[in-house]
Structures are given as structure tokens and as C-alpha cells.
Coordinates of N, CA, C and O and ligand atoms in Angstrom, one line a residue:
M4 N -25.4 29.0 -16.4 CA -26.1 28.5 -17.5 C -25.4 27.3 -18.0 O -24.2 27.5 -18.4
T5 N -26.0 26.3 -18.4 CA -25.4 25.2 -19.1 C -25.5 25.4 -20.6 O -26.6 25.5 -21.0
E6 N -24.4 25.3 -21.2 CA -24.4 25.5 -22.6 C -24.7 24.1 -23.4 O -24.0 23.1 -22.8
P7 N -25.2 24.1 -24.4 CA -25.4 22.9 -25.2 C -24.0 22.2 -25.5 O -23.0 22.8 -25.7
Y8 N -23.9 20.7 -25.2 CA -22.5 20.2 -25.5 C -22.1 20.4 -27.0 O -23.0 20.1 -27.8
T9 N -21.0 20.4 -27.3 CA -20.6 20.3 -28.7 C -20.0 18.8 -28.8 O -19.7 18.1 -28.0
D10 N -20.1 18.4 -30.1 CA -19.6 17.1 -30.4 C -18.1 16.9 -30.2 O -17.7 15.7 -29.4
R11 N -17.4 18.0 -30.4 CA -16.0 18.0 -30.0 C -15.8 17.6 -28.4 O -15.0 16.8 -28.2
E12 N -16.5 18.4 -27.8 CA -16.3 18.3 -26.2 C -16.6 16.9 -25.7 O -16.2 16.4 -24.7
D13 N -17.8 16.4 -26.2 CA -18.1 15.1 -25.9 C -17.2 13.9 -26.0 O -17.2 12.9 -25.5
T14 N -16.2 14.2 -26.9 CA -15.1 13.1 -27.2 C -14.0 13.4 -26.5 O -13.0 12.5 -26.5
E15 N -14.0 14.5 -25.8 CA -12.7 14.9 -25.1 C -12.7 14.3 -23.6 O -13.8 14.3 -23.0
A16 N -11.6 14.0 -23.2 CA -11.8 13.4 -21.7 C -11.9 14.7 -20.9 O -11.5 15.9 -21.2
D17 N -12.6 14.4 -19.9 CA -12.9 15.5 -18.9 C -11.8 15.1 -17.6 O -11.2 14.2 -17.6
V18 N -11.9 16.0 -16.6 CA -11.1 15.8 -15.4 C -11.4 14.5 -14.6 O -10.6 14.0 -14.1
V19 N -12.7 13.8 -14.6 CA -12.9 12.8 -14.1 C -12.2 11.6 -14.7 O -11.7 10.5 -14.1
D20 N -12.2 11.7 -16.0 CA -11.3 10.7 -16.8 C -9.9 10.6 -16.5 O -9.4 9.5 -16.1
E21 N -9.4 11.8 -16.4 CA -8.1 12.1 -16.2 C -7.7 11.5 -14.8 O -6.6 10.8 -14.5
L22 N -8.4 11.9 -13.8 CA -8.1 11.5 -12.4 C -8.3 10.1 -12.2 O -7.6 9.5 -11.4
S23 N -9.3 9.5 -12.8 CA -9.5 8.1 -12.7 C -8.4 7.4 -13.4 O -7.9 6.4 -12.8
S24 N -7.9 7.9 -14.4 CA -6.8 7.2 -15.0 C -5.4 7.2 -14.1 O -4.7 6.4 -14.2
D25 N -5.4 8.5 -13.5 CA -4.2 8.6 -12.5 C -4.2 7.4 -11.6 O -3.4 6.6 -11.1
H26 N -5.5 7.2 -10.9 CA -5.7 6.1 -10.0 C -5.3 4.8 -10.5 O -4.6 4.0 -9.9
R27 N -5.8 4.4 -11.9 CA -5.4 3.1 -12.3 C -3.9 3.0 -12.5 O -3.3 1.8 -12.4
E28 N -3.3 4.0 -13.1 CA -1.8 4.0 -13.4 C -1.0 3.9 -12.1 O 0.0 3.1 -12.0
A29 N -1.4 4.6 -10.9 CA -0.7 4.5 -9.7 C -0.9 3.0 -9.1 O 0.1 2.4 -8.5
L30 N -2.1 2.4 -9.2 CA -2.2 0.9 -8.5 C -1.5 0.1 -9.5 O -1.1 -0.9 -8.9
A31 N -1.3 0.4 -10.9 CA -0.7 -0.7 -11.6 C 0.9 -0.4 -11.4 O 1.5 -1.5 -11.3
L32 N 1.3 0.8 -11.0 CA 2.9 0.7 -10.5 C 3.0 -0.1 -9.1 O 4.0 -0.6 -9.0
L33 N 2.1 0.3 -8.3 CA 2.2 -0.6 -7.0 C 2.1 -2.0 -7.1 O 2.7 -2.6 -6.5
D34 N 1.3 -2.5 -8.1 CA 1.2 -3.9 -8.4 C 2.7 -4.3 -9.1 O 3.0 -5.4 -8.5
R35 N 3.3 -3.5 -9.9 CA 4.7 -4.1 -10.5 C 5.6 -4.1 -9.2 O 6.5 -4.9 -9.1
L36 N 5.4 -3.1 -8.5 CA 6.3 -2.8 -7.1 C 6.1 -4.1 -6.4 O 7.1 -4.6 -5.8
A37 N 5.0 -4.6 -6.0 CA 4.7 -5.5 -5.2 C 5.4 -7.0 -5.8 O 5.7 -7.9 -5.1
N38 N 5.4 -6.9 -7.1 CA 5.8 -8.2 -7.7 C 7.3 -8.2 -8.1 O 7.8 -9.0 -8.9
S39 N 8.0 -7.1 -7.8 CA 9.4 -6.8 -8.2 C 10.3 -7.5 -7.1 O 9.9 -7.2 -5.9
T40 N 11.4 -8.0 -7.5 CA 12.4 -8.6 -6.5 C 13.8 -7.6 -6.5 O 14.5 -8.0 -5.8
D41 N 13.7 -6.9 -7.5 CA 15.2 -6.3 -7.8 C 15.2 -5.0 -7.0 O 14.3 -4.1 -7.1
A42 N 16.1 -4.8 -6.1 CA 16.2 -3.7 -5.1 C 16.2 -2.3 -5.9 O 15.3 -1.4 -5.6
D43 N 17.0 -2.2 -6.9 CA 16.9 -1.0 -7.6 C 15.6 -0.7 -8.1 O 15.1 0.7 -8.1
Q44 N 15.1 -1.5 -8.8 CA 13.7 -1.4 -9.6 C 12.7 -1.0 -8.4 O 12.0 -0.2 -8.5
R45 N 12.7 -1.8 -7.5 CA 11.9 -1.4 -6.3 C 11.9 0.1 -5.7 O 10.7 0.8 -5.7
R46 N 13.2 0.6 -5.8 CA 13.2 2.1 -5.2 C 12.7 2.9 -6.2 O 12.0 3.8 -6.1
D47 N 13.2 2.7 -7.5 CA 12.7 3.7 -8.7 C 11.0 3.5 -8.8 O 10.4 4.4 -8.9
L48 N 10.5 2.2 -8.6 CA 9.1 2.2 -8.8 C 8.4 2.9 -7.6 O 7.2 3.7 -7.7
A49 N 8.9 2.7 -6.5 CA 8.4 3.4 -5.2 C 8.4 4.9 -5.3 O 7.4 5.7 -5.1
D50 N 9.6 5.5 -5.9 CA 9.8 6.8 -5.8 C 8.9 7.4 -7.0 O 8.2 8.6 -6.8
T51 N 8.7 6.6 -8.2 CA 7.9 7.1 -9.2 C 6.3 7.1 -8.7 O 5.6 8.1 -8.9
V52 N 6.0 6.0 -8.1 CA 4.6 6.1 -7.7 C 4.3 7.2 -6.6 O 3.2 7.9 -6.6
I53 N 5.3 7.4 -5.9 CA 5.1 8.5 -4.8 C 4.9 9.9 -5.4 O 4.1 10.5 -5.1
A54 N 5.7 10.1 -6.5 CA 5.6 11.2 -7.1 C 4.5 11.5 -7.8 O 3.7 12.5 -7.9
E55 N 4.0 10.5 -8.7 CA 2.6 10.4 -9.5 C 1.6 10.7 -8.2 O 0.5 11.5 -8.7
V56 N 1.5 10.0 -7.2 CA 0.4 10.2 -6.2 C 0.4 11.6 -5.6 O -0.7 12.4 -5.4
V57 N 1.6 12.3 -5.3 CA 1.7 13.6 -4.8 C 1.0 14.4 -6.0 O 0.3 15.5 -5.5
R58 N 1.6 14.3 -7.1 CA 1.1 15.2 -8.2 C -0.5 15.0 -8.4 O -1.3 16.3 -8.7
H59 N -0.9 14.0 -8.3 CA -2.4 13.7 -8.4 C -3.2 14.4 -7.2 O -4.2 15.1 -7.4
A60 N -2.6 14.2 -5.9 CA -3.2 15.0 -4.9 C -3.4 16.4 -4.8 O -4.3 16.9 -4.6
V61 N -2.3 16.9 -5.4 CA -2.1 18.4 -5.4 C -3.0 18.9 -6.4 O -3.7 19.9 -6.3
A62 N -3.0 18.3 -7.5 CA -4.0 18.6 -8.6 C -5.5 18.6 -8.2 O -6.2 19.6 -8.4
E63 N -5.9 17.4 -7.5 CA -7.2 17.4 -7.0 C -7.6 18.6 -6.0 O -8.5 19.1 -6.1
E64 N -6.4 18.9 -5.1 CA -6.7 19.9 -4.1 C -6.9 21.2 -4.7 O -7.7 22.0 -4.3
M65 N -6.1 21.4 -5.9 CA -6.2 22.9 -6.5 C -7.4 23.0 -7.3 O -7.9 24.0 -7.4
Y66 N -7.7 22.0 -8.0 CA -8.9 22.2 -9.0 C -10.2 21.4 -8.7 O -11.3 22.0 -9.2
V67 N -10.2 20.3 -8.0 CA -11.4 19.6 -7.7 C -12.1 20.1 -6.4 O -13.4 20.3 -6.5
Y68 N -11.3 20.3 -5.6 CA -11.8 20.8 -4.2 C -12.7 22.0 -4.4 O -13.9 21.9 -4.0
P69 N -12.2 23.0 -4.8 CA -12.9 24.2 -5.1 C -14.3 24.0 -5.9 O -15.3 24.5 -5.4
A70 N -14.1 23.0 -6.8 CA -15.3 22.7 -7.6 C -16.4 22.0 -6.7 O -17.5 22.2 -6.9
M71 N -15.9 21.0 -5.9 CA -16.8 20.4 -5.1 C -17.6 21.2 -4.0 O -18.7 21.0 -3.8
R72 N -16.7 22.1 -3.6 CA -17.1 23.1 -2.4 C -18.3 24.0 -3.1 O -19.4 24.4 -2.4
E73 N -18.1 24.4 -4.3 CA -19.0 25.3 -4.9 C -20.4 24.5 -5.5 O -21.4 25.1 -5.3
H74 N -20.2 23.4 -6.0 CA -21.3 22.8 -6.9 C -21.9 21.6 -6.1 O -23.0 21.4 -6.7
V75 N -21.3 21.0 -5.3 CA -21.9 19.7 -4.8 C -22.4 19.9 -3.4 O -22.0 20.4 -2.6
P76 N -23.7 19.5 -3.1 CA -24.3 19.5 -1.8 C -23.4 18.7 -0.9 O -22.8 17.5 -1.2
D77 N -23.2 19.2 0.4 CA -22.1 18.5 1.4 C -20.8 18.5 0.8 O -20.0 17.6 1.2
G78 N -20.5 19.4 -0.1 CA -19.2 19.4 -0.9 C -18.2 19.5 0.3 O -17.0 19.0 0.1
D79 N -18.2 20.4 1.2 CA -17.2 20.8 2.1 C -17.0 19.5 3.0 O -15.7 19.3 3.2
Q80 N -18.0 18.7 3.3 CA -17.8 17.5 4.1 C -17.0 16.5 3.1 O -16.0 16.0 3.7
A81 N -17.2 16.4 1.9 CA -16.5 15.4 1.1 C -15.0 15.9 1.0 O -14.1 15.0 0.9
V82 N -14.8 17.3 0.9 CA -13.5 17.7 0.7 C -12.7 17.4 2.1 O -11.6 17.0 1.9
E83 N -13.4 17.6 3.2 CA -12.6 17.3 4.4 C -12.3 15.8 4.6 O -11.1 15.5 5.0
H84 N -13.2 15.1 4.1 CA -12.9 13.7 4.1 C -11.7 13.3 3.3 O -10.8 12.5 3.6
D85 N -11.7 13.8 2.2 CA -10.7 13.6 1.3 C -9.2 14.0 1.7 O -8.2 13.4 1.5
I86 N -9.3 15.3 2.4 CA -8.0 15.8 2.9 C -7.5 15.0 3.9 O -6.3 14.7 3.9
E87 N -8.4 14.2 4.7 CA -8.0 13.4 5.7 C -7.2 12.0 5.0 O -6.2 11.7 5.3
E88 N -7.8 11.7 3.9 CA -7.4 10.6 3.2 C -6.1 11.0 2.7 O -5.0 10.0 2.7
H89 N -5.9 12.0 2.3 CA -4.6 12.5 1.5 C -3.6 12.5 2.5 O -2.3 12.0 2.3
K90 N -3.8 13.0 3.7 CA -2.9 13.1 4.7 C -2.4 11.6 5.3 O -1.2 11.5 5.4
Q91 N -3.4 10.7 5.4 CA -3.0 9.3 5.6 C -2.0 8.8 4.7 O -0.9 8.2 4.9
L92 N -2.5 8.9 3.3 CA -1.5 8.3 2.2 C -0.2 9.0 2.3 O 0.8 8.5 2.0
E93 N -0.1 10.4 2.5 CA 1.2 10.9 2.5 C 2.0 10.4 3.8 O 3.1 10.4 3.6
G94 N 1.3 10.1 4.9 CA 2.1 9.8 6.0 C 2.7 8.2 5.6 O 3.9 8.2 6.0
T95 N 2.0 7.5 4.9 CA 2.4 6.1 4.3 C 3.8 6.5 3.5 O 4.7 5.9 3.6
M96 N 3.5 7.4 2.5 CA 4.5 7.6 1.5 C 5.8 8.3 2.1 O 6.9 7.8 1.6
K97 N 5.6 9.1 3.3 CA 6.9 9.6 3.8 C 7.6 8.5 4.3 O 8.8 8.4 4.5
Q98 N 7.0 7.4 5.0 CA 7.8 6.3 5.6 C 8.1 5.4 4.5 O 9.4 5.0 4.5
L99 N 7.5 5.2 3.4 CA 8.1 4.3 2.3 C 9.2 5.0 1.7 O 10.1 4.3 1.2
E100 N 9.3 6.4 1.5 CA 10.6 7.0 0.7 C 11.6 6.9 1.5 O 12.8 6.9 1.1
A101 N 11.5 6.4 2.9 CA 12.7 6.5 3.7 C 13.0 5.0 4.0 O 14.3 4.9 4.8
V102 N 12.5 4.1 3.7 CA 12.9 2.7 4.0 C 13.4 2.1 3.0 O 13.2 2.2 1.7
D103 N 14.4 1.2 3.2 CA 15.2 0.5 2.3 C 14.2 -0.6 1.5 O 13.6 -1.5 2.5
P104 N 14.5 -0.9 0.3 CA 13.7 -1.9 -0.3 C 13.9 -3.3 0.2 O 13.2 -4.1 0.1
S105 N 15.0 -3.5 0.8 CA 15.5 -4.8 1.2 C 14.7 -5.2 2.6 O 14.8 -6.4 3.1
E106 N 14.1 -4.3 3.3 CA 13.5 -4.4 4.6 C 12.1 -4.9 4.4 O 11.3 -4.4 3.6
P107 N 11.8 -5.8 5.5 CA 10.3 -6.2 5.3 C 9.3 -5.2 5.4 O 8.1 -5.2 4.9
R108 N 9.7 -4.1 6.3 CA 8.8 -2.8 6.4 C 8.4 -2.3 5.1 O 7.3 -1.7 5.1
F109 N 9.3 -2.4 4.2 CA 9.2 -1.9 2.9 C 7.7 -2.4 2.1 O 7.0 -1.7 1.8
D110 N 7.8 -3.8 2.4 CA 6.7 -4.5 1.8 C 5.4 -4.1 2.5 O 4.2 -4.1 1.9
S111 N 5.4 -3.9 3.6 CA 4.1 -3.8 4.5 C 3.7 -2.4 4.2 O 2.6 -2.2 4.0
L112 N 4.7 -1.3 3.8 CA 4.2 -0.1 3.6 C 3.6 0.0 2.2 O 2.6 0.6 1.9
V113 N 4.0 -0.8 1.3 CA 3.7 -0.9 -0.1 C 2.2 -1.5 -0.1 O 1.2 -0.9 -0.6
R114 N 2.0 -2.4 0.8 CA 0.5 -3.0 0.9 C -0.2 -2.0 1.5 O -1.5 -1.8 1.1
E115 N 0.1 -1.2 2.5 CA -0.8 -0.1 3.3 C -1.0 1.0 2.2 O -2.2 1.2 2.1
M116 N 0.0 1.3 1.5 CA -0.4 2.3 0.4 C -1.2 1.9 -0.7 O -2.1 2.6 -1.0
T117 N -1.2 0.6 -0.9 CA -2.3 0.0 -1.9 C -3.6 0.2 -1.4 O -4.6 0.6 -2.1
E118 N -3.7 -0.4 -0.2 CA -5.0 -0.3 0.4 C -5.7 1.1 0.5 O -6.8 1.4 0.2
Q119 N -4.8 1.9 1.0 CA -5.2 3.5 1.1 C -5.6 4.1 -0.3 O -6.6 4.8 -0.5
L120 N -4.8 3.9 -1.1 CA -5.1 4.3 -2.6 C -6.3 3.5 -3.2 O -7.1 4.4 -3.9
R121 N -6.6 2.4 -3.1 CA -7.7 1.7 -3.5 C -8.9 2.4 -2.9 O -9.9 2.6 -3.6
H122 N -8.9 2.5 -1.7 CA -10.1 3.1 -1.1 C -10.3 4.6 -1.5 O -11.5 4.9 -1.6
H123 N -9.2 5.4 -1.6 CA -9.2 6.7 -2.1 C -9.8 6.6 -3.6 O -10.9 7.3 -3.6
A124 N -9.5 5.7 -4.3 CA -10.1 5.7 -5.8 C -11.5 5.4 -5.7 O -12.3 5.9 -6.4
Y125 N -11.9 4.4 -4.9 CA -13.2 3.8 -4.7 C -14.1 4.9 -4.4 O -15.1 5.3 -5.0
D126 N -13.8 5.7 -3.3 CA -14.5 6.8 -2.7 C -14.8 7.7 -3.9 O -15.9 8.2 -4.0
E127 N -13.6 8.2 -4.5 CA -13.8 9.2 -5.5 C -14.6 8.8 -6.8 O -15.6 9.5 -7.2
E128 N -14.3 7.6 -7.3 CA -15.0 7.2 -8.4 C -16.3 6.7 -8.4 O -17.3 6.9 -9.2
T129 N -16.7 6.3 -7.1 CA -18.1 6.0 -6.9 C -19.1 7.1 -6.3 O -20.1 7.1 -6.4
E130 N -18.5 8.1 -5.6 CA -19.3 8.9 -4.9 C -19.0 10.5 -5.5 O -19.9 11.2 -6.0
Q131 N -17.8 10.9 -5.4 CA -17.5 12.3 -5.8 C -17.5 12.7 -7.1 O -18.0 13.6 -7.5
F132 N -16.9 11.9 -8.0 CA -16.6 12.2 -9.4 C -18.1 12.2 -9.9 O -18.4 13.1 -10.6
P133 N -18.9 11.2 -9.6 CA -20.2 11.1 -10.4 C -21.0 12.6 -10.0 O -21.8 13.0 -10.8
R134 N -20.9 12.9 -8.7 CA -21.6 14.2 -8.3 C -21.0 15.3 -9.0 O -21.9 16.1 -9.5
L135 N -19.8 15.3 -9.3 CA -19.2 16.5 -10.1 C -19.8 16.3 -11.4 O -20.2 17.4 -12.1
R136 N -19.9 15.2 -12.2 CA -20.5 15.2 -13.4 C -22.0 15.5 -13.5 O -22.3 16.1 -14.6
E137 N -22.5 15.2 -12.5 CA -23.9 15.8 -12.6 C -24.2 17.1 -12.4 O -25.2 17.7 -12.9
R138 N -23.3 17.8 -11.6 CA -23.5 19.3 -11.3 C -22.7 20.1 -12.4 O -23.2 21.3 -12.3
I139 N -21.7 19.7 -12.8 CA -20.9 20.7 -13.6 C -21.0 20.4 -15.1 O -20.9 19.4 -15.4
P140 N -21.2 21.5 -15.9 CA -21.3 21.3 -17.2 C -20.0 20.7 -17.7 O -18.9 20.8 -17.3
R141 N -20.2 19.9 -18.9 CA -19.0 19.1 -19.2 C -18.0 20.0 -19.8 O -16.7 19.6 -19.6
D142 N -18.3 21.2 -20.5 CA -17.1 22.0 -21.0 C -16.2 22.5 -19.8 O -15.0 22.5 -19.9
E143 N -16.9 22.6 -18.7 CA -16.1 23.0 -17.6 C -15.3 22.0 -17.0 O -14.1 22.1 -16.5
L144 N -15.8 20.8 -17.0 CA -15.0 19.5 -16.7 C -13.9 19.4 -17.5 O -12.7 18.9 -17.1
V145 N -14.1 19.6 -18.8 CA -12.9 19.4 -19.9 C -11.8 20.5 -19.5 O -10.6 20.3 -19.6
R146 N -12.3 21.7 -19.3 CA -11.3 22.9 -18.9 C -10.5 22.6 -17.7 O -9.3 22.6 -17.6
M147 N -11.3 21.8 -16.7 CA -10.5 21.4 -15.6 C -9.5 20.2 -15.7 O -8.5 20.3 -15.2
R148 N -9.8 19.5 -16.8 CA -9.0 18.5 -17.1 C -7.6 19.0 -17.6 O -6.6 18.6 -17.4
E149 N -7.9 20.1 -18.6 CA -6.7 20.8 -19.1 C -5.7 21.6 -18.1 O -4.7 21.3 -18.1
K150 N -6.3 22.0 -16.9 CA -5.7 22.6 -16.0 C -4.8 21.7 -15.2 O -3.7 21.9 -14.9
V151 N -5.5 20.7 -15.0 CA -4.9 19.4 -14.1 C -3.6 18.9 -15.1 O -2.5 18.7 -14.4
E152 N -3.8 18.8 -16.4 CA -2.8 18.5 -17.1 C -1.5 19.3 -17.0 O -0.3 19.0 -17.0
T153 N -1.9 20.8 -17.2 CA -0.9 21.7 -17.2 C -0.2 21.6 -15.9 O 1.2 21.6 -15.9
A154 N -0.9 21.6 -14.7 CA -0.2 21.5 -13.5 C 0.7 20.3 -13.5 O 1.7 20.6 -12.9
K155 N 0.6 19.3 -14.0 CA 1.4 18.1 -14.0 C 2.5 18.3 -14.8 O 3.6 17.7 -14.4
K156 N 2.3 19.1 -16.0 CA 3.7 19.3 -16.8 C 4.7 20.2 -15.9 O 5.8 20.1 -16.4
L157 N 4.1 20.9 -15.1 CA 5.1 21.9 -14.3 C 5.8 21.1 -13.3 O 6.5 21.6 -12.6
A158 N 5.3 20.0 -13.1 CA 6.0 19.1 -12.1 C 7.5 18.9 -12.3 O 8.0 19.0 -13.4
P159 N 8.2 18.9 -11.2 CA 9.6 18.6 -11.4 C 10.0 17.3 -11.9 O 9.2 16.4 -12.1
T160 N 11.3 17.2 -12.4 CA 11.7 16.1 -12.9 C 11.5 14.9 -12.0 O 11.6 15.1 -10.7
R161 N 11.0 13.8 -12.3 CA 10.7 12.7 -11.4 C 11.5 11.5 -11.8 O 11.7 11.4 -13.1
P162 N 11.6 10.5 -10.9 CA 12.3 9.2 -11.3 C 11.4 8.5 -12.2 O 10.1 8.4 -12.2
H163 N 12.0 7.7 -12.9 CA 11.2 6.5 -13.8 C 12.1 5.4 -13.7 O 13.2 5.4 -13.8
P164 N 11.4 4.2 -13.7 CA 12.1 2.9 -13.7 C 13.3 3.0 -14.7 O 12.8 3.1 -16.0
S165 N 14.6 2.6 -14.5 CA 15.8 2.7 -15.4 C 16.0 3.9 -16.2 O 16.7 3.8 -17.1
A166 N 15.4 5.0 -15.7 CA 15.5 6.4 -16.5 C 16.8 6.9 -15.9 O 16.9 6.9 -14.7
P167 N 17.7 7.5 -16.7 CA 18.8 8.2 -16.2 C 18.5 9.4 -15.3 O 19.4 9.9 -14.7
N168 N 17.1 9.9 -15.5 CA 17.0 11.1 -14.8 C 16.6 10.8 -13.3 O 16.5 11.7 -12.4
S169 N 16.7 9.5 -12.8 CA 16.4 9.2 -11.4 C 17.3 9.9 -10.5 O 17.0 10.3 -9.5
E170 N 18.6 9.7 -10.9 CA 19.6 10.2 -10.1 C 19.5 11.8 -9.8 O 19.7 12.4 -8.8
L171 N 19.2 12.6 -11.0 CA 18.9 13.8 -10.9 C 17.9 14.2 -10.1 O 17.9 15.2 -9.2
F172 N 16.9 13.3 -10.1 CA 15.7 13.7 -9.2 C 16.1 13.5 -7.6 O 15.6 14.5 -7.1
H173 N 16.8 12.5 -7.4 CA 17.2 12.5 -6.1 C 18.0 13.7 -5.5 O 17.9 14.2 -4.6
K174 N 18.8 14.1 -6.4 CA 19.6 15.5 -6.2 C 18.5 16.6 -5.9 O 18.7 17.5 -5.0
L175 N 17.6 16.6 -6.7 CA 16.7 17.9 -6.9 C 15.7 17.7 -5.6 O 15.6 18.7 -4.9
A176 N 15.3 16.4 -5.3 CA 14.4 16.3 -4.0 C 15.4 16.3 -2.9 O 14.9 16.6 -1.8
G177 N 16.6 15.9 -3.0 CA 17.4 15.9 -1.7 C 17.2 14.7 -1.1 O 16.2 14.5 -0.5
P178 N 18.3 13.8 -0.8 CA 18.2 12.5 -0.3 C 18.0 12.9 1.3 O 18.5 13.8 1.8
G179 N 16.9 12.2 2.0 CA 16.7 12.6 3.3 C 16.0 13.8 3.7 O 15.7 14.2 4.8
V180 N 15.6 14.4 2.5 CA 15.1 15.8 2.8 C 13.5 15.7 2.9 O 12.9 16.5 3.5
G181 N 12.9 14.6 2.5 CA 11.5 14.5 2.5 C 10.9 14.8 1.0 O 10.5 15.8 0.8
M182 N 11.0 13.6 0.3 CA 10.6 13.7 -1.1 C 9.1 14.3 -1.3 O 8.9 15.1 -2.0
V183 N 8.3 13.8 -0.4 CA 6.8 14.1 -0.4 C 6.7 15.5 -0.2 O 5.9 16.1 -1.1
D184 N 7.3 15.9 0.9 CA 7.0 17.6 1.1 C 7.6 18.3 0.1 O 7.1 19.4 -0.1
R185 N 8.8 18.0 -0.4 CA 9.5 18.9 -1.4 C 8.7 18.9 -2.6 O 8.5 20.1 -3.2
L186 N 8.2 17.7 -3.0 CA 7.3 17.8 -4.3 C 6.2 18.4 -4.1 O 5.8 19.3 -5.1
R187 N 5.5 18.4 -3.0 CA 4.2 19.2 -2.9 C 4.4 20.6 -2.7 O 3.7 21.4 -3.3
D188 N 5.5 21.0 -2.2 CA 5.9 22.5 -2.2 C 6.1 22.9 -3.5 O 5.6 24.0 -4.0
R189 N 6.9 22.2 -4.2 CA 7.3 22.7 -5.7 C 6.0 22.7 -6.4 O 6.0 23.7 -7.3
L190 N 5.1 21.8 -6.3 CA 4.0 21.7 -7.3 C 3.0 22.8 -7.0 O 2.6 23.7 -8.0
T191 N 2.8 23.0 -5.8 CA 1.8 23.9 -5.4 C 2.5 25.4 -5.7 O 1.6 26.2 -6.3
H192 N 3.7 25.5 -5.3 CA 4.1 26.8 -5.8 C 4.3 27.1 -7.1 O 3.9 28.1 -7.7
R193 N 4.8 26.1 -7.8 CA 4.8 26.4 -9.5 C 3.6 26.8 -10.0 O 3.4 27.2 -11.1
S194 N 2.5 25.7 -9.7 CA 1.4 25.7 -10.4 C 0.6 27.0 -10.1 O -0.3 27.3 -10.8
T195 N 0.9 27.6 -9.0 CA 0.1 28.7 -8.6 C 0.5 30.2 -9.0 O 0.1 31.2 -9.1
A196 N 2.1 30.0 -9.4 CA 2.7 31.2 -9.7 C 2.3 31.7 -10.8 O 1.7 31.2 -11.7
Ligands
FE2_22 FE1 -8.4 12.7 -3.5
FE2_23 FE1 -7.9 10.8 -6.5

């Protein structure tokens, strides 16, 4: 049963607002990355955007996929499609985390990741998110946004351009250990604990 919306809920961001703004922020980071010529900054920006996108993908998988499967016609197919795209993105990010910013390969991986993320954002924002808003009551979408926010706060320390915690993050994630996998494991584990 859909409850009538309250004024307060109408002004609150819902999960679609939150995830759409993640897309914009990640694309903005990639844009800064593509325009940066400083090797340290490029490494920091790359690690930051990788961490952001992993957190975003895990949050979607935990909270959006079940809702799509439950409420949206052909939701299972849409989820399978999105899982495939997350895998492709993560494949690119795993390569990017391991390549030195001075190598030409780094730039082509940044371009590849940008294309994949644009595509991911377009699919979700034009097809899947509108369907969620059609089918799911707004108060539930607002609660989903709160869960997504909480999951992100549980995320491990992450690097930030010029921030001192960058070094800590690298120790935490372990150099050469596979940042994407480590982040994903930690997020999934900590958020469901
Ligand atoms: Fe997604
Ligand atoms: Fe997304």
C-alpha cells in the first residue's frame, strides 16, 4: 500500500538522487584526472575515483538490485545487465590501479573507464531509475537512500587528493594486493555485518 507522501519526504533526496549524484561526482573526478599532468595527483585521483565507484557499485548491488528484482517488470534482466557492466568497469579499474600514471596505458584506461561509467550512468538514469520511481513509494526510496549513505560511511579510509590519509589507505588496501577486490570485500562484509 502506498502511503500519501508527506511534505518532508518530498523535499528529501531519495536513492535515485543519491546514486545519480555519485555518477556525476565520479565523472567529474575522471575529468579532473584526464586534465591533470601531475603524477602524484593523477595517482590520488585515480585511487579516489576507483574507491568511489566500488562503493557506489556495492551500494547498488546491496540495495537497488533487490528492489529492482522485486518491483520492476523484467527487473531480473536489468540486474543481470548491470552486473555485467559492473564487472567490465571493475576489470578496467583493476588494470588502472596497477598502471603507473606516467605510462600511456594509464590514459587509455582512464578514457575506457570514463566511457564505461558514462554508459552505466546513462542506462541507469534513463531506464532503471525512472522505473524504480514509478514502482516504489517515495518514502521507501528515501529509506533506501539512507541505507546507501550508511553503507558508504562504513567504507574504509580512502585516498583523497593531497590528503594525508592517502598513505594510510595504501597500507590498508595493501600495495599490489588488489584495491578493487579488497574494497569490495570490506564494504560487503562491513555493511552486512
Ligand atoms: Fe549499476
Ligand atoms: Fe550506478
